[in-house]
Amino acid sequence: MEERNLPLGMEVGKMLREMFRVLKKRTCEQAQIKLTIEEFGLLHAISRKEDDVIQKDMAYILGKDKSAILRLIDSLEKKDLVRRVVDANDRRKNYLMVTKNGEKALKEYVEIGAKLMTELQEGLTEADMNTFYKVVNQIRSNSEKI
Amino acid sequence: MEERNLPLGMEVGKMLREMFRVLKKRTCEQAQIKLTIEEFGLLHAISRKEDDVIQKDMAYILGKDKSAILRLIDSLEKKDLVRRVVDANDRRKNYLMVTKNGEKALKEYVEIGAKLMTELQEGLTEADMNTFYKVVNQIRSNSEKI
DNA sequence: TGCAATAGTTGATATTATCAATTATTTATT
DNA sequence: AATAAATAATTGATAATATCAACTATTGCA
């Protein structure tokens, strides 16, 4: 299996493309609001955070450049799915709030996504998935140390 | 672990970004020829195929649009790393050949990549990696059926 | 001979990423 | 109090990739 080295990125890339292709297809058909995969990911991440969220933190959490996050937030704000709220005590900080529309859109996407993932994981056990995430986290973690 | 659904794409996406970030850094420092991740992936895939390779096949193998593959081939050809050779018996088909320069560039990138992957997989067993690939292939395969 | 299928190409558009530089604000230091 | 350093966000410019439909050239088949 040594020949598997490095093409790991290609194999994983292909898996993601196929998976996202189906997700896009379904969300296009079934969801009312159009979101790109990256917008959906950010909206989801914002929504999941219990404590206050600022842009810089989202950039770190998603492993993206802060200017890339800024543009995604711009896009979500334009669609009225999030709102930037300036911290009363520190005007450098914008808190990110998911609007009612945002919650609605997210609900649709999360439902479609959950259903799809159930289908895509057919034939895989919970132990398999646990090992999968372990590998993903290990590789990511090791990367961040370099 | 149910809350892990769907953000799989985000987790995996982040892993890939971190991994590729390091790979780019190192190839920038150490390799003589500049290749993007996608160019490297395509060059590698062309090189690995034992039988004759045409563009359409590469598109399928990498799960990319044929026009995207075409532009990547254009780019590699411009860098003199591959050559298109028209089939003598069927002028619709271009065979893709890796040039001497291409082999050279590939050798550098594969070495850097292999070394990196060894580091990134530290703490993971072969069984872990086997399960990881099993999951990747299963999800991709299930996606392709939809 | 004409049509269908195949392989590749093109133009247009959309999306995302990256980088450095900049602005505004707060905190720390002198 | 004034200045410097640090922090959060923004901006402009550029590069890369993806997607889609329509198109061209060629081959195979009825």
mmCIF file with all atom_site columns, N, CA, C and O in Angstrom, chain B residues 24 27 36 39 65-66 76 94 100-101 106 120 135-136 141:
data_model
loop_
_atom_site.group_PDB
_atom_site.id
_atom_site.type_symbol
_atom_site.label_atom_id
_atom_site.label_alt_id
_atom_site.label_comp_id
_atom_site.label_asym_id
_atom_site.label_entity_id
_atom_site.label_seq_id
_atom_site.pdbx_PDB_ins_code
_atom_site.Cartn_x
_atom_site.Cartn_y
_atom_site.Cartn_z
_atom_site.occupancy
_atom_site.B_iso_or_equiv
_atom_site.pdbx_formal_charge
_atom_site.auth_seq_id
_atom_site.auth_comp_id
_atom_site.auth_asym_id
_atom_site.auth_atom_id
_atom_site.pdbx_PDB_model_num
ATOM 1  N N  . LYS B 1 24  ? 2.942   22.810 -0.411  1.00 0.00 ? 24  LYS B N  1
ATOM 2  C CA . LYS B 1 24  ? 3.302   23.957 -1.253  1.00 0.00 ? 24  LYS B CA 1
ATOM 3  C C  . LYS B 1 24  ? 4.536   24.662 -0.717  1.00 0.00 ? 24  LYS B C  1
ATOM 4  O O  . LYS B 1 24  ? 5.416   25.064 -1.459  1.00 0.00 ? 24  LYS B O  1
ATOM 5  N N  . THR B 1 27  ? 7.569   22.435 -1.496  1.00 0.00 ? 27  THR B N  1
ATOM 6  C CA . THR B 1 27  ? 7.915   22.336 -2.912  1.00 0.00 ? 27  THR B CA 1
ATOM 7  C C  . THR B 1 27  ? 8.419   23.679 -3.425  1.00 0.00 ? 27  THR B C  1
ATOM 8  O O  . THR B 1 27  ? 9.306   23.727 -4.264  1.00 0.00 ? 27  THR B O  1
ATOM 9  N N  . THR B 1 36  ? 1.343   23.657 -9.456  1.00 0.00 ? 36  THR B N  1
ATOM 10 C CA . THR B 1 36  ? 0.254   23.756 -8.488  1.00 0.00 ? 36  THR B CA 1
ATOM 11 C C  . THR B 1 36  ? -0.122  22.340 -8.056  1.00 0.00 ? 36  THR B C  1
ATOM 12 O O  . THR B 1 36  ? 0.278   21.354 -8.688  1.00 0.00 ? 36  THR B O  1
ATOM 13 N N  . GLU B 1 39  ? -1.891  20.550 -10.875 1.00 0.00 ? 39  GLU B N  1
ATOM 14 C CA . GLU B 1 39  ? -0.974  20.147 -11.948 1.00 0.00 ? 39  GLU B CA 1
ATOM 15 C C  . GLU B 1 39  ? -0.188  18.916 -11.532 1.00 0.00 ? 39  GLU B C  1
ATOM 16 O O  . GLU B 1 39  ? -0.034  17.958 -12.297 1.00 0.00 ? 39  GLU B O  1
ATOM 17 N N  . ASP B 1 65  ? -14.146 17.904 -14.570 1.00 0.00 ? 65  ASP B N  1
ATOM 18 C CA . ASP B 1 65  ? -14.717 18.261 -15.863 1.00 0.00 ? 65  ASP B CA 1
ATOM 19 C C  . ASP B 1 65  ? -13.646 18.167 -16.939 1.00 0.00 ? 65  ASP B C  1
ATOM 20 O O  . ASP B 1 65  ? -12.501 18.542 -16.699 1.00 0.00 ? 65  ASP B O  1
ATOM 21 N N  . LYS B 1 66  ? -14.022 17.693 -18.123 1.00 0.00 ? 66  LYS B N  1
ATOM 22 C CA . LYS B 1 66  ? -12.998 17.538 -19.164 1.00 0.00 ? 66  LYS B CA 1
ATOM 23 C C  . LYS B 1 66  ? -12.378 18.870 -19.586 1.00 0.00 ? 66  LYS B C  1
ATOM 24 O O  . LYS B 1 66  ? -11.209 18.901 -19.969 1.00 0.00 ? 66  LYS B O  1
ATOM 25 N N  . LEU B 1 76  ? 0.488   22.267 -18.258 1.00 0.00 ? 76  LEU B N  1
ATOM 26 C CA . LEU B 1 76  ? 1.634   21.353 -18.161 1.00 0.00 ? 76  LEU B CA 1
ATOM 27 C C  . LEU B 1 76  ? 2.408   21.317 -19.474 1.00 0.00 ? 76  LEU B C  1
ATOM 28 O O  . LEU B 1 76  ? 3.631   21.214 -19.480 1.00 0.00 ? 76  LEU B O  1
ATOM 29 N N  . ASN B 1 94  ? -6.057  12.218 -28.191 1.00 0.00 ? 94  ASN B N  1
ATOM 30 C CA . ASN B 1 94  ? -4.706  12.660 -27.858 1.00 0.00 ? 94  ASN B CA 1
ATOM 31 C C  . ASN B 1 94  ? -4.139  11.763 -26.772 1.00 0.00 ? 94  ASN B C  1
ATOM 32 O O  . ASN B 1 94  ? -4.742  11.661 -25.701 1.00 0.00 ? 94  ASN B O  1
ATOM 33 N N  . LYS B 1 100 ? 10.710  14.252 -20.424 1.00 0.00 ? 100 LYS B N  1
ATOM 34 C CA . LYS B 1 100 ? 11.875  14.080 -19.529 1.00 0.00 ? 100 LYS B CA 1
ATOM 35 C C  . LYS B 1 100 ? 11.805  15.102 -18.404 1.00 0.00 ? 100 LYS B C  1
ATOM 36 O O  . LYS B 1 100 ? 12.030  14.797 -17.248 1.00 0.00 ? 100 LYS B O  1
ATOM 37 N N  . ASN B 1 101 ? 11.491  16.348 -18.775 1.00 0.00 ? 101 ASN B N  1
ATOM 38 C CA . ASN B 1 101 ? 11.343  17.387 -17.758 1.00 0.00 ? 101 ASN B CA 1
ATOM 39 C C  . ASN B 1 101 ? 10.231  17.049 -16.789 1.00 0.00 ? 101 ASN B C  1
ATOM 40 O O  . ASN B 1 101 ? 10.322  17.324 -15.596 1.00 0.00 ? 101 ASN B O  1
ATOM 41 N N  . LEU B 1 106 ? 8.355   15.549 -11.532 1.00 0.00 ? 106 LEU B N  1
ATOM 42 C CA . LEU B 1 106 ? 7.546   14.601 -10.781 1.00 0.00 ? 106 LEU B CA 1
ATOM 43 C C  . LEU B 1 106 ? 8.374   13.926 -9.694  1.00 0.00 ? 106 LEU B C  1
ATOM 44 O O  . LEU B 1 106 ? 7.908   13.763 -8.557  1.00 0.00 ? 106 LEU B O  1
ATOM 45 N N  . LEU B 1 120 ? 3.282   13.228 8.372   1.00 0.00 ? 120 LEU B N  1
ATOM 46 C CA . LEU B 1 120 ? 1.894   13.523 8.725   1.00 0.00 ? 120 LEU B CA 1
ATOM 47 C C  . LEU B 1 120 ? 1.157   12.300 9.256   1.00 0.00 ? 120 LEU B C  1
ATOM 48 O O  . LEU B 1 120 ? 0.165   12.434 9.967   1.00 0.00 ? 120 LEU B O  1
ATOM 49 N N  . VAL B 1 135 ? -12.956 3.961  3.764   1.00 0.00 ? 135 VAL B N  1
ATOM 50 C CA . VAL B 1 135 ? -14.039 4.931  3.929   1.00 0.00 ? 135 VAL B CA 1
ATOM 51 C C  . VAL B 1 135 ? -14.076 5.890  2.741   1.00 0.00 ? 135 VAL B C  1
ATOM 52 O O  . VAL B 1 135 ? -15.147 6.158  2.171   1.00 0.00 ? 135 VAL B O  1
ATOM 53 N N  . VAL B 1 136 ? -12.916 6.402  2.369   1.00 0.00 ? 136 VAL B N  1
ATOM 54 C CA . VAL B 1 136 ? -12.831 7.337  1.233   1.00 0.00 ? 136 VAL B CA 1
ATOM 55 C C  . VAL B 1 136 ? -13.411 6.689  -0.021  1.00 0.00 ? 136 VAL B C  1
ATOM 56 O O  . VAL B 1 136 ? -14.228 7.291  -0.725  1.00 0.00 ? 136 VAL B O  1
ATOM 57 N N  . SER B 1 141 ? -17.503 5.941  -4.012  1.00 0.00 ? 141 SER B N  1
ATOM 58 C CA . SER B 1 141 ? -18.226 4.952  -4.802  1.00 0.00 ? 141 SER B CA 1
ATOM 59 C C  . SER B 1 141 ? -19.744 5.136  -4.649  1.00 0.00 ? 141 SER B C  1
ATOM 60 O O  . SER B 1 141 ? -20.489 5.116  -5.639  1.00 0.00 ? 141 SER B O  1
#
